C-alpha atoms as a printed R data frame, in Angstrom:
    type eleno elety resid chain resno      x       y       z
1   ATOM     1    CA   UNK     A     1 33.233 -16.404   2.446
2   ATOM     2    CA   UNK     A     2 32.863 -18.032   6.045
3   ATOM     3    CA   UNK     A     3 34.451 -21.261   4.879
4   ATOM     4    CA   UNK     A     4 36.541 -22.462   2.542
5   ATOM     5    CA   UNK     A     5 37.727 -26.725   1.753
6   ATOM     6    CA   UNK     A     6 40.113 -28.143  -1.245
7   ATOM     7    CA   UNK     A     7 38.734 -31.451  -2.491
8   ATOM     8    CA   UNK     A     8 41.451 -34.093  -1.697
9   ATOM     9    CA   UNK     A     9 42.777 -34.025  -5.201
10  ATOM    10    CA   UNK     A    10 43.487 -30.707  -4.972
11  ATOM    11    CA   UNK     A    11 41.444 -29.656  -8.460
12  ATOM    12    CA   UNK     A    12 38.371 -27.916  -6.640
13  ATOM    13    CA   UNK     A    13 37.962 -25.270  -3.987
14  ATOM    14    CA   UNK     A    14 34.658 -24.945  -2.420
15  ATOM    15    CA   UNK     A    15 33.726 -21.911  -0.810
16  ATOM    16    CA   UNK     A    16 30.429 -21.477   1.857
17  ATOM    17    CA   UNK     A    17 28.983 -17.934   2.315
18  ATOM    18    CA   UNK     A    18 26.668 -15.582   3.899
19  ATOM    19    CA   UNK     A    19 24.702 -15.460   0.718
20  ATOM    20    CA   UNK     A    20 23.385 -18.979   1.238
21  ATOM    21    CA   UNK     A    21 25.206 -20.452  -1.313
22  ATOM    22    CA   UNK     A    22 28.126 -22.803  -1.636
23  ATOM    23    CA   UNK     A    23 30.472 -22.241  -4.645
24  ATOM    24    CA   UNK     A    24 33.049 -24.343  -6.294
25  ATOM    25    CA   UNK     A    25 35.978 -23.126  -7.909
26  ATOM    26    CA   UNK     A    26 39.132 -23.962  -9.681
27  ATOM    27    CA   UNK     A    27 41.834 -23.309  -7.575
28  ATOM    28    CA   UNK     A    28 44.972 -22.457 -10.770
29  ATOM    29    CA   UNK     A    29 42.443 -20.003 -12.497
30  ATOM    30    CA   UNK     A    30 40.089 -18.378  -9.686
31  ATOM    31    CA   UNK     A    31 37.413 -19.215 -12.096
32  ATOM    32    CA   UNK     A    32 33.995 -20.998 -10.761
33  ATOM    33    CA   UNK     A    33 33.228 -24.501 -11.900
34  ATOM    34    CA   UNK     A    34 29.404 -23.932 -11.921
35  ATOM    35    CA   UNK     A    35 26.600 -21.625 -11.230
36  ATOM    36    CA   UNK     A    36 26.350 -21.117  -7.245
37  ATOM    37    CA   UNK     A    37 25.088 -23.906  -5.271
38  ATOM    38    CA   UNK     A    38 21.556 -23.197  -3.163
39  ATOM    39    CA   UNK     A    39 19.529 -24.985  -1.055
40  ATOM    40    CA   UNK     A    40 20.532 -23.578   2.000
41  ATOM    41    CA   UNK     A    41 17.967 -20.838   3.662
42  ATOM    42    CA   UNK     A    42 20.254 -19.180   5.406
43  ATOM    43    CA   UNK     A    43 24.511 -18.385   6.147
44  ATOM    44    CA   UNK     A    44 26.288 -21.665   4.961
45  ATOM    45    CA   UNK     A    45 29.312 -21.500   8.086
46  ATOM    46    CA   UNK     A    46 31.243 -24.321   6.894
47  ATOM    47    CA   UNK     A    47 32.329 -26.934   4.617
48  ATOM    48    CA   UNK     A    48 33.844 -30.143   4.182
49  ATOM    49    CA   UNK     A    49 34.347 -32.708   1.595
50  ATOM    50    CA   UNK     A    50 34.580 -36.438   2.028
51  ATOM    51    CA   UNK     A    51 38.017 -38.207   1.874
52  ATOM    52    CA   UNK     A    52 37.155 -39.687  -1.794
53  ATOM    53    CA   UNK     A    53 35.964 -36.473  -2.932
54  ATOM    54    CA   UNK     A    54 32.426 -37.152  -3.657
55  ATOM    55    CA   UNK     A    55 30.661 -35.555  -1.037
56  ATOM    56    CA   UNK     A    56 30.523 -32.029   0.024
57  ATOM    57    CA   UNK     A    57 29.012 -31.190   3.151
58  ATOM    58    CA   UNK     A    58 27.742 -27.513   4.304
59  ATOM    59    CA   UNK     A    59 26.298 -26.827   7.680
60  ATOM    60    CA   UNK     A    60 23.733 -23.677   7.835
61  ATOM    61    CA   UNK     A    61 22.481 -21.296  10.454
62  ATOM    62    CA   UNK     A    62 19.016 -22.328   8.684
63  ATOM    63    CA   UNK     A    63 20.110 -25.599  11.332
64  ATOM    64    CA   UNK     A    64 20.505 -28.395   8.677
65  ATOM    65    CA   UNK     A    65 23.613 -30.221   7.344
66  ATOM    66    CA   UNK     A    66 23.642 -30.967   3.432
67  ATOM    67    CA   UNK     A    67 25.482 -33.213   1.494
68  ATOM    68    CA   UNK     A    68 26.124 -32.442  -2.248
69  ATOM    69    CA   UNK     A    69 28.255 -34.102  -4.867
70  ATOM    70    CA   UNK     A    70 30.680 -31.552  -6.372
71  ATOM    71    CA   UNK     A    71 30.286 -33.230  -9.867
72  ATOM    72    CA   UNK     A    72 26.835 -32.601 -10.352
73  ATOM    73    CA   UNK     A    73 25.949 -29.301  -7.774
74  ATOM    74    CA   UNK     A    74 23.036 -31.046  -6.894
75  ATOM    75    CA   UNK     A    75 21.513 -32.165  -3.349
76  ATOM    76    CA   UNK     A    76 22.317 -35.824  -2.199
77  ATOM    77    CA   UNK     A    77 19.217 -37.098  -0.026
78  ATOM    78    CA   UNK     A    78 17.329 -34.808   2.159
79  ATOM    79    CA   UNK     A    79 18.942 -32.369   4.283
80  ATOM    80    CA   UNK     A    80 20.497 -33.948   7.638
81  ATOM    81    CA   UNK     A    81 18.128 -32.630  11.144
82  ATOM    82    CA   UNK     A    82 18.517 -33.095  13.917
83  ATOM    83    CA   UNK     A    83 19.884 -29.486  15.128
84  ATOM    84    CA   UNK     A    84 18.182 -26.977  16.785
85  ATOM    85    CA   UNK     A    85 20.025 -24.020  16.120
86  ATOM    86    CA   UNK     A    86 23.009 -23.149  13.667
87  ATOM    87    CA   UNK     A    87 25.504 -25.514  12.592
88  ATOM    88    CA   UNK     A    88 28.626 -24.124  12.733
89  ATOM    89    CA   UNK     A    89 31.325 -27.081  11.999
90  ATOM    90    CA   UNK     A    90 31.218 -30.327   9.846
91  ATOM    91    CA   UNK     A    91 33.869 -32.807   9.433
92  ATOM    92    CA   UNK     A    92 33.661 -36.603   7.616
93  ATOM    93    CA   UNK     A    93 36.073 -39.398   9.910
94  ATOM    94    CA   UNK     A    94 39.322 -40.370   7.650
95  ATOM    95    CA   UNK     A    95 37.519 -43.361   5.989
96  ATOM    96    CA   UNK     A    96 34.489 -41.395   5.272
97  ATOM    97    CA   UNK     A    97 31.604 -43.488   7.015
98  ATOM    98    CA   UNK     A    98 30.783 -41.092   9.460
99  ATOM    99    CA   UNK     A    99 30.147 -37.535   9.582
100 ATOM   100    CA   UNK     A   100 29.921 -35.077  12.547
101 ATOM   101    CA   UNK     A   101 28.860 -31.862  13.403
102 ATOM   102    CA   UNK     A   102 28.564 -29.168  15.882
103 ATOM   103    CA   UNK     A   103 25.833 -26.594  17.154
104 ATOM   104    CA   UNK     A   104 24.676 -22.896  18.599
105 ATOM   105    CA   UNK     A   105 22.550 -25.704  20.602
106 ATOM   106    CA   UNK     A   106 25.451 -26.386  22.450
107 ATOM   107    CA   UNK     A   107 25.567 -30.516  21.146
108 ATOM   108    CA   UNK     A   108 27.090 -32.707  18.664
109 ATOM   109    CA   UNK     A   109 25.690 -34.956  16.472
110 ATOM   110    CA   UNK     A   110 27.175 -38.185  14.316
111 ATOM   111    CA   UNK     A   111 25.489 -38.830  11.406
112 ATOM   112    CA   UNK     A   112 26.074 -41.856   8.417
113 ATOM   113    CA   UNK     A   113 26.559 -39.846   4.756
114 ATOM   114    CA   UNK     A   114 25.551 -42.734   3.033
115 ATOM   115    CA   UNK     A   115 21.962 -42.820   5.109
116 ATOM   116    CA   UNK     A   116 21.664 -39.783   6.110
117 ATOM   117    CA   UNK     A   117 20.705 -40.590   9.422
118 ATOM   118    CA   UNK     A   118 21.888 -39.642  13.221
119 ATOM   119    CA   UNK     A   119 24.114 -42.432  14.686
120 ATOM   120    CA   UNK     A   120 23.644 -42.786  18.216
121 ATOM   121    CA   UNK     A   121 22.561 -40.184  21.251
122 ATOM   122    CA   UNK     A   122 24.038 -36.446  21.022
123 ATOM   123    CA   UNK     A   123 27.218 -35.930  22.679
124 ATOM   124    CA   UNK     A   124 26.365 -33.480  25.619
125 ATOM   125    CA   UNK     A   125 28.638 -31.981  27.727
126 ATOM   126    CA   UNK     A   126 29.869 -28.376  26.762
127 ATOM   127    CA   UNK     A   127 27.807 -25.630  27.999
128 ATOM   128    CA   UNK     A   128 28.013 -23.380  24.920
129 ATOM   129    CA   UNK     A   129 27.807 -23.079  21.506
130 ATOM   130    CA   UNK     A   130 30.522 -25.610  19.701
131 ATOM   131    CA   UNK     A   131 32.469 -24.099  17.040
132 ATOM   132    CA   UNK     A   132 34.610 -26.985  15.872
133 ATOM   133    CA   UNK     A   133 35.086 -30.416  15.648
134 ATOM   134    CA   UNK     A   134 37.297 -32.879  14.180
135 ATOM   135    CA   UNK     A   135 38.141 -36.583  14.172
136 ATOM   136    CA   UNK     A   136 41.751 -37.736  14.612
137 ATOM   137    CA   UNK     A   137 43.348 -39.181  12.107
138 ATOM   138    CA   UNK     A   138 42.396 -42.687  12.825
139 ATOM   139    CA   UNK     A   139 39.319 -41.769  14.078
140 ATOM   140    CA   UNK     A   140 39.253 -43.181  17.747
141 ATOM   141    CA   UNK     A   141 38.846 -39.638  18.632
142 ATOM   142    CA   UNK     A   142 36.589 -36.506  17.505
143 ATOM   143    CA   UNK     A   143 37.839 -33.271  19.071
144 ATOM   144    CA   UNK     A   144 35.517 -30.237  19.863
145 ATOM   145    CA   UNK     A   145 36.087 -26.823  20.839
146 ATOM   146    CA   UNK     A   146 33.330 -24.610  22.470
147 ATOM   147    CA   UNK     A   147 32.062 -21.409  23.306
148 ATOM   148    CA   UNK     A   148 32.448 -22.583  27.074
149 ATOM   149    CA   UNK     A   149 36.686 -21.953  26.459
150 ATOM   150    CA   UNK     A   150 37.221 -25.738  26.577
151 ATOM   151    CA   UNK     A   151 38.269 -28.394  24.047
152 ATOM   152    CA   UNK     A   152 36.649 -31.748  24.813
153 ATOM   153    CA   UNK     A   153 37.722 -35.050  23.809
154 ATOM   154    CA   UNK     A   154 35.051 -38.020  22.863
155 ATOM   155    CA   UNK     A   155 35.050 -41.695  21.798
156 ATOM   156    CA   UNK     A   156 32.939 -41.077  18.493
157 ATOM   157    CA   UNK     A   157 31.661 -44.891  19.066
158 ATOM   158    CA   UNK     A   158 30.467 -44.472  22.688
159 ATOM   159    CA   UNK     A   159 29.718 -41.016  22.843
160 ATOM   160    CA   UNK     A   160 31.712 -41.115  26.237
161 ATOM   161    CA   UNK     A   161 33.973 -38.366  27.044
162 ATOM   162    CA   UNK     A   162 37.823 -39.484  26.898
163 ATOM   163    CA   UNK     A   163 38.985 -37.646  30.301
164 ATOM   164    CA   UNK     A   164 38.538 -34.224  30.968
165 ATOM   165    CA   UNK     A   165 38.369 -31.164  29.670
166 ATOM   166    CA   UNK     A   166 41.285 -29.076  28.274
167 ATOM   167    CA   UNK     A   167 40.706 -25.994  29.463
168 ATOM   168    CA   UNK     A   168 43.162 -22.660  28.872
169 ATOM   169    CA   UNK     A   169 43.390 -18.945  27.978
170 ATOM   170    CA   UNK     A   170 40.704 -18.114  25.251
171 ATOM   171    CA   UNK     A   171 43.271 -15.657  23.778
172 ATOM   172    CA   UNK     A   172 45.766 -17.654  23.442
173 ATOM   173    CA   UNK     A   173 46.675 -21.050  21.132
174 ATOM   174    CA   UNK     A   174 47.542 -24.146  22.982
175 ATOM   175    CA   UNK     A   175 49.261 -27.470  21.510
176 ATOM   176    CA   UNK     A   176 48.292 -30.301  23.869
177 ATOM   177    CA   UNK     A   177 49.232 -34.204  23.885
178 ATOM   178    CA   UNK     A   178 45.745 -35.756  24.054
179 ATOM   179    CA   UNK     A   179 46.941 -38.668  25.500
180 ATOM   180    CA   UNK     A   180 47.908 -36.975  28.774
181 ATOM   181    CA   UNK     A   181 46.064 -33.858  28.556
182 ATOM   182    CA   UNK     A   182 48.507 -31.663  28.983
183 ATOM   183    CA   UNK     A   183 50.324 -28.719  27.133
184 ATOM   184    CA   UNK     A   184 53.502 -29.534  25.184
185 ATOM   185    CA   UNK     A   185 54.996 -25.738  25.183
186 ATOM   186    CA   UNK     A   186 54.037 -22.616  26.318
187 ATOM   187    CA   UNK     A   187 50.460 -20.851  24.941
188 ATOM   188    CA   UNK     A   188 51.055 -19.358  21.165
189 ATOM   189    CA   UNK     A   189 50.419 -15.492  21.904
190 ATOM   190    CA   UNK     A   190 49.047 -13.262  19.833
191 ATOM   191    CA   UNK     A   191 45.604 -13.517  19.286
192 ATOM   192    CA   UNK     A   192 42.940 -10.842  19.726
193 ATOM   193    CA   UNK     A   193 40.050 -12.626  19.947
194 ATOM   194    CA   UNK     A   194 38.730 -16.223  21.119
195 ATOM   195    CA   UNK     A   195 40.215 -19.148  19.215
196 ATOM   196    CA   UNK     A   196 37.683 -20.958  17.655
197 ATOM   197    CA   UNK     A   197 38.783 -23.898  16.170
198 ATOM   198    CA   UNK     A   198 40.564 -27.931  16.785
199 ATOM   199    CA   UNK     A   199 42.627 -29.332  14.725
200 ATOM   200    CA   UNK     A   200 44.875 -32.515  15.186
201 ATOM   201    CA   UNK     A   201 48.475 -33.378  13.288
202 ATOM   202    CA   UNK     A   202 48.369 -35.829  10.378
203 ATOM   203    CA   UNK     A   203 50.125 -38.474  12.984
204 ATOM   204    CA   UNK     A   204 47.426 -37.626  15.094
205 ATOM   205    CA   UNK     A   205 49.723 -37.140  18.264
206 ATOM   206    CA   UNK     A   206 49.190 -33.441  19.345
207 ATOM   207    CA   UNK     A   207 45.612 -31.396  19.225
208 ATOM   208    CA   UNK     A   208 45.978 -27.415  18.267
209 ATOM   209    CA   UNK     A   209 43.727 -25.201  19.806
């Protein structure tokens, strides 16, 4: 599995894969809820659902972003392009209405679930590929982490970037105040590779890298 997302009732795991497909399971017996979800045409890197449960969204290295509902297994709408290489990270804003993801083409994209269709201009800025992103918690920030060894900070409704780039050792973890950019404690030691991922806390007050 390359990904792996509870629903936010805590009933259904969801599971993305390098066999294409996206699988939904339940969590107390380790048994699947259906017969494997396809559509993709290639490595499914990761998946979220929606804050109300009713969307699941996959992003591919076949470039698109897919939205399925977790009841049925089936396909919402058509697949989300807009991508020009693998998608590597999705994530839906705390009150569901948008949805954004990010690229091997270096870019990120906002998109509306419900239409299915790229809001505004790509954010540009990092200068490799984007492994994560994530909104805050009241989503008047999405947070991205790249290939390029920074973390970037954008105004999801502008597109603008919200000061400058964190920037730090690629081996180590970093917890950061995003309101003044800098690092609350000392790096977190002990990884062996680059870290490849954002995350904020529930208050939204501090950004993990």
């Amino acid at each position: 599995a390359t990904s792996v997302c509870f629903s936010p009732d805590g009933k259904m795991l969801a599971s993305g894969s390098t066999d294409h497909t996206v699988r939904l399971w339940d969590p107390w017996t380790g048994s699947q809820l259906s017969e494997p979800i396809t559509g993709h045409d290639d490595i499914v890197w990761f998946i979220c659902f929606s804050p109300d449960g009713k969307r699941l969204a996959s992003g591919s290295y076949d470039t698109t972003i897919r939205l399925w509902d977790p009841q049925t297994c089936r396909q919402v709408g058509e697949s989300l392009t807009g991508h020009s290489s693998s998608v590597y990270s999705v994530c839906f804003s705390a009150d569901g209405k948008l949805l954004t993801s990010g690229s091997m083409d270096n870019i990120i994209q906002l998109w509306d679930p419900e239409t299915r269709v790229q809001v505004g201009q790509p954010f540009k800025g990092h200068s490799g590929i984007v492994w994560s992103v994530r909104f805050s918690p009241d989503g008047t920030l999405l947070a991205s982490g790249s290939h390029d060894k920074t973390i970037r900070l954008w105004d999801p409704w502008t597109g603008c970037q919200a000061g400058d780039p964190l920037t730090g050792d690629a081996l180590s973890a970093y917890t950061w105040d995003h309101l003044t950019g800098s690092q609350v404690r000392e790096p977190l030691t002990g990884h062996i590779f680059s870290v490849n991922s954002v995350c904020f806390s529930p208050d939204g007050r501090l950004l993990a890298s």
